[in-house]
Amino acid sequence: MAETSDFKAEPPEGIDPIGASSEGASLYQLIREDIIEGRLAANERLVVTDLARRHGTSTNPVREALQLLRGEGFVTFVANRGARVRPIDQDFVRDIYEIGVLIEPALTRWFVNMATSEDIAELERIQGLIEENNFADTFRHSELDTAFHTVMYQRHYNRHAAELWWKHREVLRAVSRRFNFTLARRAAILREHRELIAHIKAGNADEAGELISRHVEGSGRHVLEQMRARNAARAG
Amino acid sequence: MAETSDFKAEPPEGIDPIGASSEGASLYQLIREDIIEGRLAANERLVVTDLARRHGTSTNPVREALQLLRGEGFVTFVANRGARVRPIDQDFVRDIYEIGVLIEPALTRWFVNMATSEDIAELERIQGLIEENNFADTFRHSELDTAFHTVMYQRHYNRHAAELWWKHREVLRAVSRRFNFTLARRAAILREHRELIAHIKAGNADEAGELISRHVEGSGRHVLEQMRARNAARAG
DNA sequence: ACGCGATAAATCGTACATTGTTTGTCGAAA
DNA sequence: TTTCGACAAACAATGTACGATTTATCGCGT
């Protein structure tokens, strides 16, 4: 499939939660992206009439999209006062990184024991693109990094865990795109990916799991540090 | 608060995801319970008109409730074909138990380091009620057991993880109520709870985490075994 | 038994009514 | 003059009704 060099991260199969009415589905996606990408401010009111006008539909599809987003946790509701954008703040990001630290090692261990040579080739190919890009294009790195991990988690039998990972990843991807990578972090990412591939080749499931745990934790620490810095800059 | 002996499990604070319109909220809860408790069969069609008539409202609140349930994963949608009940089958249950095995130990370790003497007294009180009930009333055991773990996870700083646990727990509670506990499982539950309290008192966070891991895994194995048995009985 | 077309049924979008909330103005008291 | 509160008008959320379009059902003819 993605033989071209422009990578677009795709969800693991069977995850796509869309399927609403054509109108509703696209509305859901649009609003959701606006939230994740930060185009809608934290706690901003989501006025049904406005959204309907802005997207050229009537109010009902908007209302349904908002409920869907509520169920997924991106929107909060207060009775008779409508919807607001759930803030994607440091606590939010920390929470989902910590959950990742708990879940991803298990997914990784399973993958190591199930990996085919095609899987490994694919990982090495993506890793090649990552090193080639070398953080020049932040967006591209973000997509490639996501693709790298998707190869590992894609086929896991625990669809709930895989779906959870993907939903979290979509948020983190958008958040981390807003920042630059420190030199130290760049080096760590490349090193850890290479080390991970080595462990997979050797069939060292536990070592790979350990490594992923540190990888995710380091990634979380890095992003949170950046968020803190930006907040401090904004406040000071 | 719950000084009376009839326990009703309550969610950790700040979790309640309701807050829709008065109609919509209750509708959401009613349909959700019908799914979790198994009153609506797996893959059953959820016809908006029927649900509206049955609950004495118009269709719009139903549609919104269904979207909310979709976001939470209890309902699946196909475009132009409406909603169906997501089956709560063995895979589903296995998936969320496995996630529990990964997450609950971390929540437990944190609790052990934060537990006050009031917390411990509360745990011992609930454990007393559990032993007093001694599985005579399955429903009651289910509520008490949930309350026991809620005491531990309630105040965790990672609200996402606590919320995830609670949502999973609501499903598992309903599922496990459909079965009886084997004598072996009864003994294990009581023993592990007592042992857990001892670890908490001693401040042994890691041991408590280890124990919870086994506790959840054992619980999952037990429920899955029962589901398998019932399925086999139904098939044969 | 097997298409196949008519009919029934359900989803989905639109428009509207009702109810509750927010806002802004006016006037009186400090 | 400023502040506070009552009141009214605008606004927005929530519920209802309805029509258009798609999907499911059923009976008929082959």
Short mmCIF file of C-alpha atoms (C1' of nucleotides) in Angstrom, two decimals:
data_model
loop_
_atom_site.label_atom_id
_atom_site.label_comp_id
_atom_site.label_asym_id
_atom_site.label_seq_id
_atom_site.Cartn_x
_atom_site.Cartn_y
_atom_site.Cartn_z
CA MET A 1 0.00 0.00 0.00
CA ALA A 2 1.85 3.07 1.19
CA GLU A 3 4.80 2.68 -1.14
CA THR A 4 4.92 6.38 -1.76
CA SER A 5 7.07 8.38 0.54
CA ASP A 6 4.33 10.63 1.81
CA PHE A 7 3.08 8.82 4.85
CA LYS A 8 -0.34 9.26 6.31
CA ALA A 9 -0.90 7.37 9.51
CA GLU A 10 -3.83 5.00 9.32
CA PRO A 11 -5.73 3.45 12.19
CA PRO A 12 -5.46 -0.27 12.91
CA GLU A 13 -8.10 -2.18 11.00
CA GLY A 14 -11.57 -2.42 12.40
CA ILE A 15 -11.10 0.65 14.55
CA ASP A 16 -12.74 3.31 12.47
CA PRO A 17 -15.64 4.32 14.67
CA ILE A 18 -17.38 6.31 11.97
CA GLY A 19 -20.42 5.09 10.15
CA ALA A 20 -22.96 7.70 11.01
CA SER A 21 -24.98 9.43 8.39
CA SER A 22 -22.78 10.85 5.69
CA GLU A 23 -23.41 14.33 6.99
CA GLY A 24 -23.01 13.34 10.61
CA ALA A 25 -19.81 11.42 10.00
CA SER A 26 -17.97 14.24 8.34
CA LEU A 27 -19.28 16.67 10.90
CA TYR A 28 -17.97 14.44 13.65
CA GLN A 29 -14.57 14.28 12.04
CA LEU A 30 -14.38 18.00 11.39
CA ILE A 31 -15.32 19.05 14.89
CA ARG A 32 -13.11 16.38 16.39
CA GLU A 33 -10.11 17.55 14.43
CA ASP A 34 -10.81 21.13 15.37
CA ILE A 35 -10.63 20.08 19.00
CA ILE A 36 -7.60 17.84 18.76
CA GLU A 37 -5.60 20.21 16.62
CA GLY A 38 -6.37 23.02 18.99
CA ARG A 39 -8.31 25.17 16.55
CA LEU A 40 -11.11 25.25 19.09
CA ALA A 41 -9.94 26.66 22.40
CA ALA A 42 -10.26 24.76 25.65
CA ASN A 43 -13.67 25.09 27.25
CA GLU A 44 -14.98 26.98 24.27
CA ARG A 45 -18.72 26.78 23.88
CA LEU A 46 -19.99 24.65 21.04
CA VAL A 47 -23.19 26.34 19.96
CA VAL A 48 -25.31 24.02 17.90
CA THR A 49 -26.78 26.73 15.70
CA ASP A 50 -23.37 28.19 14.89
CA LEU A 51 -21.87 24.84 14.01
CA ALA A 52 -24.84 23.99 11.85
CA ARG A 53 -24.58 27.24 9.93
CA ARG A 54 -20.81 26.98 9.63
CA HIS A 55 -21.04 23.48 8.16
CA GLY A 56 -24.10 24.13 6.09
CA THR A 57 -26.45 21.64 7.69
CA SER A 58 -29.35 21.72 10.06
CA THR A 59 -28.95 21.31 13.77
CA ASN A 60 -29.78 17.67 14.16
CA PRO A 61 -26.60 16.24 12.64
CA VAL A 62 -24.62 18.63 14.81
CA ARG A 63 -26.38 17.51 17.94
CA GLU A 64 -25.68 13.89 17.15
CA ALA A 65 -22.04 14.56 16.37
CA LEU A 66 -21.67 16.34 19.68
CA GLN A 67 -23.16 13.44 21.57
CA LEU A 68 -20.78 11.10 19.82
CA LEU A 69 -17.89 13.32 20.80
CA ARG A 70 -19.19 13.41 24.32
CA GLY A 71 -19.14 9.64 24.46
CA GLU A 72 -15.54 9.71 23.33
CA GLY A 73 -14.65 12.28 25.91
CA PHE A 74 -13.79 15.23 23.71
CA VAL A 75 -16.77 17.32 24.69
CA THR A 76 -18.50 17.98 27.98
CA PHE A 77 -22.15 18.69 28.47
CA VAL A 78 -24.12 20.54 31.08
CA ALA A 79 -27.87 20.17 31.02
CA ASN A 80 -29.61 23.04 29.30
CA ARG A 81 -26.29 24.72 28.74
CA GLY A 82 -24.94 22.73 25.87
CA ALA A 83 -21.49 21.52 25.00
CA ARG A 84 -17.97 22.73 25.60
CA VAL A 85 -14.59 21.67 24.34
CA ARG A 86 -12.85 19.45 26.84
CA PRO A 87 -9.46 21.01 27.54
CA ILE A 88 -6.52 18.97 26.34
CA ASP A 89 -4.23 20.17 29.07
CA GLN A 90 -1.21 18.81 30.87
CA ASP A 91 -3.27 16.59 33.13
CA PHE A 92 -5.07 15.14 30.18
CA VAL A 93 -1.84 14.41 28.36
CA ARG A 94 -0.14 13.01 31.42
CA ASP A 95 -3.08 10.71 32.06
CA ILE A 96 -3.05 9.14 28.66
CA TYR A 97 0.72 8.83 28.57
CA GLU A 98 0.63 6.98 31.86
CA ILE A 99 -1.99 4.63 30.50
CA GLY A 100 0.22 4.10 27.47
CA VAL A 101 3.12 3.18 29.70
CA LEU A 102 0.95 0.48 31.22
CA ILE A 103 -0.57 -0.88 28.03
CA GLU A 104 2.00 -0.55 25.28
CA PRO A 105 4.58 -2.89 26.78
CA ALA A 106 2.01 -5.67 26.80
CA LEU A 107 1.11 -5.01 23.19
CA THR A 108 4.77 -4.94 22.29
CA ARG A 109 5.61 -8.21 24.02
CA TRP A 110 2.84 -9.91 22.09
CA PHE A 111 4.08 -8.43 18.84
CA VAL A 112 7.63 -9.62 19.38
CA ASN A 113 6.38 -13.16 19.65
CA MET A 114 4.22 -12.84 16.55
CA ALA A 115 6.35 -10.73 14.25
CA THR A 116 6.98 -11.99 10.75
CA SER A 117 9.94 -11.05 8.62
CA GLU A 118 7.59 -8.85 6.61
CA ASP A 119 6.69 -6.99 9.78
CA ILE A 120 10.34 -6.43 10.54
CA ALA A 121 11.05 -5.30 7.01
CA GLU A 122 8.19 -2.83 7.27
CA LEU A 123 9.49 -1.50 10.56
CA GLU A 124 12.94 -1.06 9.09
CA ARG A 125 11.51 0.66 6.05
CA ILE A 126 9.60 3.15 8.20
CA GLN A 127 12.59 3.64 10.45
CA GLY A 128 14.58 4.42 7.32
CA LEU A 129 12.10 7.12 6.37
CA ILE A 130 12.19 8.50 9.89
CA GLU A 131 15.98 8.77 9.81
CA GLU A 132 15.89 10.19 6.32
CA ASN A 133 13.43 12.86 7.41
CA ASN A 134 15.47 13.38 10.56
CA PHE A 135 12.87 15.67 12.15
CA ALA A 136 13.12 18.17 9.31
CA ASP A 137 9.37 17.99 8.82
CA THR A 138 7.72 17.68 12.22
CA PHE A 139 4.37 16.71 10.82
CA ARG A 140 5.96 14.00 8.74
CA HIS A 141 7.90 12.64 11.66
CA SER A 142 4.71 12.48 13.66
CA GLU A 143 2.98 10.44 10.97
CA LEU A 144 5.92 8.11 10.49
CA ASP A 145 6.37 7.52 14.19
CA THR A 146 2.70 6.67 14.51
CA ALA A 147 2.95 4.30 11.56
CA PHE A 148 5.94 2.62 13.16
CA HIS A 149 4.01 1.77 16.29
CA THR A 150 0.88 0.91 14.35
CA VAL A 151 2.75 -1.89 12.62
CA MET A 152 3.35 -3.40 16.01
CA TYR A 153 -0.09 -3.03 17.53
CA GLN A 154 -2.23 -3.40 14.45
CA ARG A 155 -3.02 -7.06 14.67
CA HIS A 156 -3.21 -7.52 18.39
CA TYR A 157 -6.07 -9.77 19.43
CA ASN A 158 -7.16 -7.32 22.13
CA ARG A 159 -9.10 -4.92 19.96
CA HIS A 160 -10.11 -2.83 22.92
CA ALA A 161 -6.53 -2.22 23.90
CA ALA A 162 -5.50 -1.48 20.32
CA GLU A 163 -8.41 0.92 19.90
CA LEU A 164 -7.61 2.63 23.16
CA TRP A 165 -4.03 3.06 22.09
CA TRP A 166 -5.07 4.50 18.76
CA LYS A 167 -7.49 7.01 20.26
CA HIS A 168 -4.86 8.19 22.66
CA ARG A 169 -2.28 8.29 19.94
CA GLU A 170 -4.41 10.53 17.77
CA VAL A 171 -4.52 13.08 20.54
CA LEU A 172 -0.86 12.85 21.41
CA ARG A 173 0.16 13.09 17.80
CA ALA A 174 -1.71 16.35 17.41
CA VAL A 175 -0.36 17.74 20.65
CA SER A 176 3.25 16.83 20.03
CA ARG A 177 3.12 18.36 16.57
CA ARG A 178 2.81 21.75 18.19
CA PHE A 179 6.29 21.44 19.62
CA ASN A 180 9.80 20.88 18.45
CA PHE A 181 11.94 17.98 19.51
CA THR A 182 14.96 18.71 21.61
CA LEU A 183 18.22 17.32 20.31
CA ALA A 184 18.39 14.92 23.21
CA ARG A 185 14.92 13.65 22.47
CA ARG A 186 15.68 13.22 18.78
CA ALA A 187 18.69 11.11 19.58
CA ALA A 188 16.76 9.05 22.09
CA ILE A 189 13.94 8.34 19.64
CA LEU A 190 16.27 7.12 16.91
CA ARG A 191 18.35 5.07 19.32
CA GLU A 192 15.35 3.47 20.97
CA HIS A 193 13.70 2.60 17.69
CA ARG A 194 16.86 0.93 16.46
CA GLU A 195 17.29 -0.90 19.72
CA LEU A 196 13.67 -1.99 19.56
CA ILE A 197 14.12 -3.47 16.11
CA ALA A 198 17.13 -5.36 17.37
CA HIS A 199 15.14 -6.82 20.26
CA ILE A 200 12.35 -7.81 17.92
CA LYS A 201 14.77 -9.54 15.60
CA ALA A 202 16.27 -11.40 18.53
CA GLY A 203 12.84 -12.31 19.87
CA ASN A 204 13.51 -10.62 23.20
CA ALA A 205 9.93 -9.86 24.17
CA ASP A 206 10.59 -8.72 27.71
CA GLU A 207 13.47 -6.47 26.76
CA ALA A 208 11.35 -4.94 24.01
CA GLY A 209 8.56 -4.34 26.49
CA GLU A 210 10.93 -2.70 28.94
CA LEU A 211 12.27 -0.52 26.19
CA ILE A 212 8.82 0.58 25.04
CA SER A 213 7.95 1.45 28.57
CA ARG A 214 10.92 3.79 28.74
CA HIS A 215 10.24 5.04 25.22
CA VAL A 216 6.67 6.05 26.01
CA GLU A 217 7.60 7.51 29.34
CA GLY A 218 10.37 9.54 27.78
CA SER A 219 8.06 10.76 25.07
CA GLY A 220 5.48 11.80 27.64
CA ARG A 221 8.05 13.56 29.77
CA HIS A 222 9.29 15.44 26.73
CA VAL A 223 5.87 16.64 25.64
CA LEU A 224 4.82 17.59 29.14
CA GLU A 225 8.03 19.53 29.58
CA GLN A 226 7.29 21.46 26.43
CA MET A 227 3.74 22.16 27.50
CA ARG A 228 4.93 23.40 30.84
CA ALA A 229 7.51 25.64 29.21
CA ARG A 230 4.99 27.15 26.85
CA ASN A 231 2.50 27.72 29.63
CA ALA A 232 5.16 29.38 31.74
CA ALA A 233 6.16 31.59 28.82
CA ARG A 234 2.55 32.56 28.25
CA ALA A 235 2.02 33.34 31.94
CA GLY A 236 5.31 35.12 32.57
CA MET B 1 -22.85 8.14 53.81
CA ALA B 2 -23.54 4.46 53.14
CA GLU B 3 -23.92 3.48 56.78
CA THR B 4 -26.85 1.30 55.97
CA SER B 5 -26.14 -2.28 55.10
CA ASP B 6 -27.67 -2.17 51.64
CA PHE B 7 -24.80 -1.19 49.48
CA LYS B 8 -25.16 0.44 46.11
CA ALA B 9 -21.91 0.86 44.25
CA GLU B 10 -21.22 4.45 43.31
CA PRO B 11 -18.84 5.73 40.67
CA PRO B 12 -15.68 7.58 41.69
CA GLU B 13 -16.36 11.29 41.93
CA GLY B 14 -16.29 13.37 38.81
CA ILE B 15 -16.87 10.37 36.61
CA ASP B 16 -20.56 10.60 35.93
CA PRO B 17 -20.61 11.27 32.22
CA ILE B 18 -24.30 12.15 32.20
CA GLY B 19 -25.55 15.68 31.98
CA ALA B 20 -27.59 15.56 28.84
CA SER B 21 -31.11 16.79 28.72
CA SER B 22 -33.21 15.32 31.48
CA GLU B 23 -34.99 13.13 28.96
CA GLY B 24 -31.85 12.27 27.09
CA ALA B 25 -29.91 11.41 30.22
CA SER B 26 -32.41 8.94 31.55
CA LEU B 27 -32.87 7.48 28.10
CA TYR B 28 -29.15 6.97 27.84
CA GLN B 29 -29.05 5.25 31.21
CA LEU B 30 -32.01 3.04 30.50
CA ILE B 31 -30.78 1.81 27.15
CA ARG B 32 -27.29 1.38 28.49
CA GLU B 33 -28.49 -0.75 31.37
CA ASP B 34 -30.61 -2.81 29.02
CA ILE B 35 -27.48 -3.57 27.05
CA ILE B 36 -25.16 -4.22 29.97
CA GLU B 37 -27.63 -6.33 31.89
CA GLY B 38 -28.29 -8.39 28.80
CA ARG B 39 -31.96 -7.49 28.42
CA LEU B 40 -31.17 -6.47 24.87
CA ALA B 41 -29.67 -9.33 22.91
CA ALA B 42 -26.32 -9.11 21.18
CA ASN B 43 -26.50 -7.49 17.76
CA GLU B 44 -30.15 -6.68 18.27
CA ARG B 45 -31.39 -3.80 16.18
CA LEU B 46 -32.11 -0.60 18.03
CA VAL B 47 -34.96 0.95 16.12
CA VAL B 48 -35.31 4.60 16.94
CA THR B 49 -39.08 4.69 16.54
CA ASP B 50 -39.61 1.70 18.82
CA LEU B 51 -37.35 3.05 21.53
CA ALA B 52 -39.04 6.42 21.34
CA ARG B 53 -42.49 4.88 21.71
CA ARG B 54 -41.36 2.54 24.45
CA HIS B 55 -39.93 5.40 26.49
CA GLY B 56 -42.63 7.87 25.67
CA THR B 57 -40.56 10.48 23.89
CA SER B 58 -39.97 11.62 20.38
CA THR B 59 -37.18 10.27 18.23
CA ASN B 60 -34.60 12.97 18.69
CA PRO B 61 -33.63 12.20 22.28
CA VAL B 62 -33.30 8.57 21.30
CA ARG B 63 -31.03 9.38 18.42
CA GLU B 64 -28.79 11.42 20.66
CA ALA B 65 -28.68 8.77 23.33
CA LEU B 66 -27.67 6.21 20.73
CA GLN B 67 -24.84 8.40 19.48
CA LEU B 68 -23.64 8.80 23.03
CA LEU B 69 -23.71 5.05 23.48
CA ARG B 70 -21.84 4.67 20.24
CA GLY B 71 -19.11 6.92 21.50
CA GLU B 72 -18.82 4.77 24.59
CA GLY B 73 -18.68 1.63 22.51
CA PHE B 74 -21.95 -0.02 23.51
CA VAL B 75 -23.63 0.42 20.18
CA THR B 76 -22.49 0.10 16.59
CA PHE B 77 -23.77 2.05 13.65
CA VAL B 78 -23.97 1.40 9.95
CA ALA B 79 -24.90 4.27 7.70
CA ASN B 80 -28.57 4.29 6.75
CA ARG B 81 -29.07 1.11 8.70
CA GLY B 82 -29.15 2.39 12.22
CA ALA B 83 -27.80 1.02 15.45
CA ARG B 84 -27.21 -2.41 16.89
CA VAL B 85 -26.26 -3.68 20.31
CA ARG B 86 -22.58 -4.41 20.53
CA PRO B 87 -22.24 -7.99 21.74
CA ILE B 88 -20.73 -8.35 25.16
CA ASP B 89 -19.13 -11.67 24.41
CA GLN B 90 -16.12 -13.58 25.63
CA ASP B 91 -13.70 -11.56 23.55
CA PHE B 92 -15.13 -8.36 24.89
CA VAL B 93 -14.85 -9.51 28.48
CA ARG B 94 -11.38 -10.92 28.00
CA ASP B 95 -10.22 -7.66 26.47
CA ILE B 96 -11.32 -5.50 29.34
CA TYR B 97 -10.06 -7.92 31.95
CA GLU B 98 -6.65 -7.85 30.34
CA ILE B 99 -6.66 -4.08 30.38
CA GLY B 100 -7.61 -4.26 34.03
CA VAL B 101 -4.66 -6.50 34.75
CA LEU B 102 -2.42 -3.84 33.27
CA ILE B 103 -3.99 -0.80 34.90
CA GLU B 104 -5.26 -1.83 38.31
CA PRO B 105 -1.87 -2.72 39.80
CA ALA B 106 -0.66 0.80 39.11
CA LEU B 107 -3.75 2.31 40.71
CA THR B 108 -3.32 0.00 43.67
CA ARG B 109 0.34 0.86 44.21
CA TRP B 110 -0.53 4.51 44.31
CA PHE B 111 -3.33 3.87 46.78
CA VAL B 112 -1.09 1.93 49.14
CA ASN B 113 1.21 4.92 49.40
CA MET B 114 -1.69 7.32 49.96
CA ALA B 115 -4.04 5.31 52.16
CA THR B 116 -5.23 6.90 55.38
CA SER B 117 -6.40 4.98 58.41
CA GLU B 118 -9.95 5.97 57.45
CA ASP B 119 -9.45 4.33 54.08
CA ILE B 120 -8.27 1.17 55.72
CA ALA B 121 -11.15 1.21 58.18
CA GLU B 122 -13.56 1.58 55.27
CA LEU B 123 -11.96 -1.32 53.44
CA GLU B 124 -12.21 -3.49 56.51
CA ARG B 125 -15.82 -2.50 57.01
CA ILE B 126 -16.73 -3.45 53.46
CA GLN B 127 -14.73 -6.63 53.71
CA GLY B 128 -16.72 -7.41 56.86
CA LEU B 129 -19.96 -7.02 54.93
CA ILE B 130 -18.61 -9.18 52.14
CA GLU B 131 -17.73 -11.96 54.55
CA GLU B 132 -21.02 -11.55 56.35
CA ASN B 133 -22.91 -11.88 53.08
CA ASN B 134 -20.62 -14.75 52.09
CA PHE B 135 -21.96 -14.89 48.52
CA ALA B 136 -25.49 -15.63 49.73
CA ASP B 137 -26.77 -12.71 47.68
CA THR B 138 -24.83 -12.57 44.44
CA PHE B 139 -26.04 -9.14 43.55
CA ARG B 140 -25.03 -7.81 46.92
CA HIS B 141 -21.61 -9.36 46.68
CA SER B 142 -21.15 -7.74 43.33
CA GLU B 143 -21.97 -4.30 44.71
CA LEU B 144 -19.79 -4.74 47.76
CA ASP B 145 -16.85 -5.99 45.78
CA THR B 146 -17.12 -3.01 43.48
CA ALA B 147 -17.32 -0.67 46.46
CA PHE B 148 -14.21 -2.27 47.92
CA HIS B 149 -12.15 -1.50 44.85
CA THR B 150 -13.73 1.90 44.42
CA VAL B 151 -12.35 2.94 47.79
CA MET B 152 -8.90 2.26 46.44
CA TYR B 153 -9.19 3.89 43.03
CA GLN B 154 -11.55 6.72 43.86
CA ARG B 155 -9.07 9.46 44.48
CA HIS B 156 -6.39 8.57 42.00
CA TYR B 157 -4.98 11.59 40.23
CA ASN B 158 -5.24 9.90 36.85
CA ARG B 159 -8.91 10.53 36.21
CA HIS B 160 -8.75 8.88 32.81
CA ALA B 161 -7.50 5.66 34.28
CA ALA B 162 -10.03 5.75 37.09
CA GLU B 163 -12.83 6.44 34.64
CA LEU B 164 -11.67 3.67 32.36
CA TRP B 165 -11.62 1.28 35.27
CA TRP B 166 -15.10 2.29 36.32
CA LYS B 167 -16.59 1.90 32.87
CA HIS B 168 -15.08 -1.53 32.53
CA ARG B 169 -16.17 -2.43 36.01
CA GLU B 170 -19.78 -1.58 35.29
CA VAL B 171 -19.80 -4.06 32.45
CA LEU B 172 -17.98 -6.79 34.33
CA ARG B 173 -20.20 -6.37 37.35
CA ALA B 174 -23.29 -6.96 35.25
CA VAL B 175 -21.75 -9.91 33.45
CA SER B 176 -20.47 -11.64 36.53
CA ARG B 177 -23.83 -11.27 38.24
CA ARG B 178 -25.24 -13.75 35.76
CA PHE B 179 -23.08 -16.50 37.18
CA ASN B 180 -22.41 -18.21 40.46
CA PHE B 181 -19.06 -18.27 42.14
CA THR B 182 -17.33 -21.59 42.44
CA LEU B 183 -16.24 -22.56 45.93
CA ALA B 184 -12.62 -22.19 44.91
CA ARG B 185 -13.24 -18.71 43.61
CA ARG B 186 -15.11 -17.68 46.75
CA ALA B 187 -12.22 -18.76 48.90
CA ALA B 188 -9.71 -17.00 46.67
CA ILE B 189 -11.64 -13.73 46.75
CA LEU B 190 -11.88 -13.64 50.53
CA ARG B 191 -8.27 -14.67 50.97
CA GLU B 192 -6.95 -12.16 48.47
CA HIS B 193 -8.96 -9.32 49.92
CA ARG B 194 -7.67 -10.06 53.40
CA GLU B 195 -4.14 -10.37 52.12
CA LEU B 196 -4.54 -7.10 50.26
CA ILE B 197 -5.62 -5.27 53.38
CA ALA B 198 -2.59 -6.67 55.17
CA HIS B 199 -0.27 -5.39 52.43
CA ILE B 200 -1.92 -1.98 52.55
CA LYS B 201 -1.52 -1.78 56.30
CA ALA B 202 2.13 -2.73 55.95
CA GLY B 203 2.64 -0.24 53.15
CA ASN B 204 3.82 -2.91 50.74
CA ALA B 205 2.87 -1.23 47.50
CA ASP B 206 4.58 -3.64 45.15
CA GLU B 207 3.22 -6.70 46.86
CA ALA B 208 -0.26 -5.21 46.78
CA GLY B 209 0.12 -4.50 43.08
CA GLU B 210 1.26 -8.05 42.42
CA LEU B 211 -1.65 -9.37 44.37
CA ILE B 212 -4.19 -7.22 42.52
CA SER B 213 -2.76 -8.41 39.26
CA ARG B 214 -3.42 -11.99 40.26
CA HIS B 215 -6.79 -11.06 41.74
CA VAL B 216 -8.03 -9.47 38.52
CA GLU B 217 -6.61 -12.20 36.39
CA GLY B 218 -8.24 -14.85 38.53
CA SER B 219 -11.53 -13.03 38.41
CA GLY B 220 -11.34 -12.77 34.65
CA ARG B 221 -10.44 -16.40 34.25
CA HIS B 222 -13.37 -17.38 36.43
CA VAL B 223 -15.93 -15.34 34.54
CA LEU B 224 -14.62 -16.44 31.16
CA GLU B 225 -14.76 -20.05 32.25
CA GLN B 226 -18.39 -19.61 33.23
CA MET B 227 -19.21 -17.93 29.95
CA ARG B 228 -17.56 -20.74 28.03
CA ALA B 229 -19.43 -23.35 30.02
CA ARG B 230 -22.77 -21.69 29.46
CA ASN B 231 -22.09 -21.29 25.76
CA ALA B 232 -21.12 -24.92 25.48
CA ALA B 233 -24.27 -25.95 27.33
CA ARG B 234 -26.37 -23.84 25.02
CA ALA B 235 -24.69 -25.23 21.93
CA GLY B 236 -24.64 -28.89 23.00
"C1'" DA C 1 -37.10 -22.52 -5.37
"C1'" DC C 2 -35.77 -17.91 -7.15
"C1'" DG C 3 -35.56 -13.38 -8.84
"C1'" DC C 4 -38.23 -9.09 -8.95
"C1'" DG C 5 -41.11 -5.38 -8.27
"C1'" DA C 6 -44.37 -3.06 -5.17
"C1'" DT C 7 -45.08 -1.83 -0.58
"C1'" DA C 8 -43.85 -1.12 4.10
"C1'" DA C 9 -40.56 0.51 7.36
"C1'" DA C 10 -36.71 2.92 9.12
"C1'" DT C 11 -33.06 6.30 8.82
"C1'" DC C 12 -31.71 10.97 8.17
"C1'" DG C 13 -32.19 15.77 7.39
"C1'" DT C 14 -35.15 20.01 7.95
"C1'" DA C 15 -38.26 23.05 10.21
"C1'" DC C 16 -40.58 24.47 14.22
"C1'" DA C 17 -42.33 24.88 19.27
"C1'" DT C 18 -41.18 25.03 23.91
"C1'" DT C 19 -38.47 25.74 27.76
"C1'" DG C 20 -34.70 27.32 30.17
"C1'" DT C 21 -30.57 30.50 30.30
"C1'" DT C 22 -28.00 34.59 29.41
"C1'" DT C 23 -27.73 39.45 28.70
"C1'" DG C 24 -28.64 44.08 28.95
"C1'" DT C 25 -31.40 47.94 30.51
"C1'" DC C 26 -33.55 50.63 33.77
"C1'" DG C 27 -34.24 52.45 38.28
"C1'" DA C 28 -33.52 52.83 43.11
"C1'" DA C 29 -30.46 52.95 46.98
"C1'" DA C 30 -25.77 53.78 48.88
"C1'" DT D 1 -21.64 58.44 40.38
"C1'" DT D 2 -21.60 53.70 41.25
"C1'" DT D 3 -23.60 49.34 42.53
"C1'" DC D 4 -27.07 46.23 42.91
"C1'" DG D 5 -31.30 43.91 41.65
"C1'" DA D 6 -35.58 43.22 39.10
"C1'" DC D 7 -37.32 42.65 34.78
"C1'" DA D 8 -37.63 41.93 29.91
"C1'" DA D 9 -35.90 40.69 25.56
"C1'" DA D 10 -32.71 37.88 23.00
"C1'" DC D 11 -30.59 33.62 22.72
"C1'" DA D 12 -29.78 28.83 22.80
"C1'" DA D 13 -30.86 24.06 24.23
"C1'" DT D 14 -34.16 20.52 24.09
"C1'" DG D 15 -38.29 18.17 22.36
"C1'" DT D 16 -41.78 17.46 18.54
"C1'" DA D 17 -43.38 16.86 13.91
"C1'" DC D 18 -42.69 15.88 9.19
"C1'" DG D 19 -40.90 14.86 4.50
"C1'" DA D 20 -37.34 12.80 1.59
"C1'" DT D 21 -34.38 8.99 0.75
"C1'" DT D 22 -32.66 4.58 1.61
"C1'" DT D 23 -33.31 -0.10 3.08
"C1'" DA D 24 -36.05 -4.16 4.29
"C1'" DT D 25 -40.10 -7.18 3.45
"C1'" DC D 26 -43.33 -9.70 1.12
"C1'" DG D 27 -46.07 -11.56 -2.50
"C1'" DC D 28 -46.21 -12.64 -7.20
"C1'" DG D 29 -44.90 -14.73 -11.42
"C1'" DT D 30 -41.78 -17.62 -13.66
#
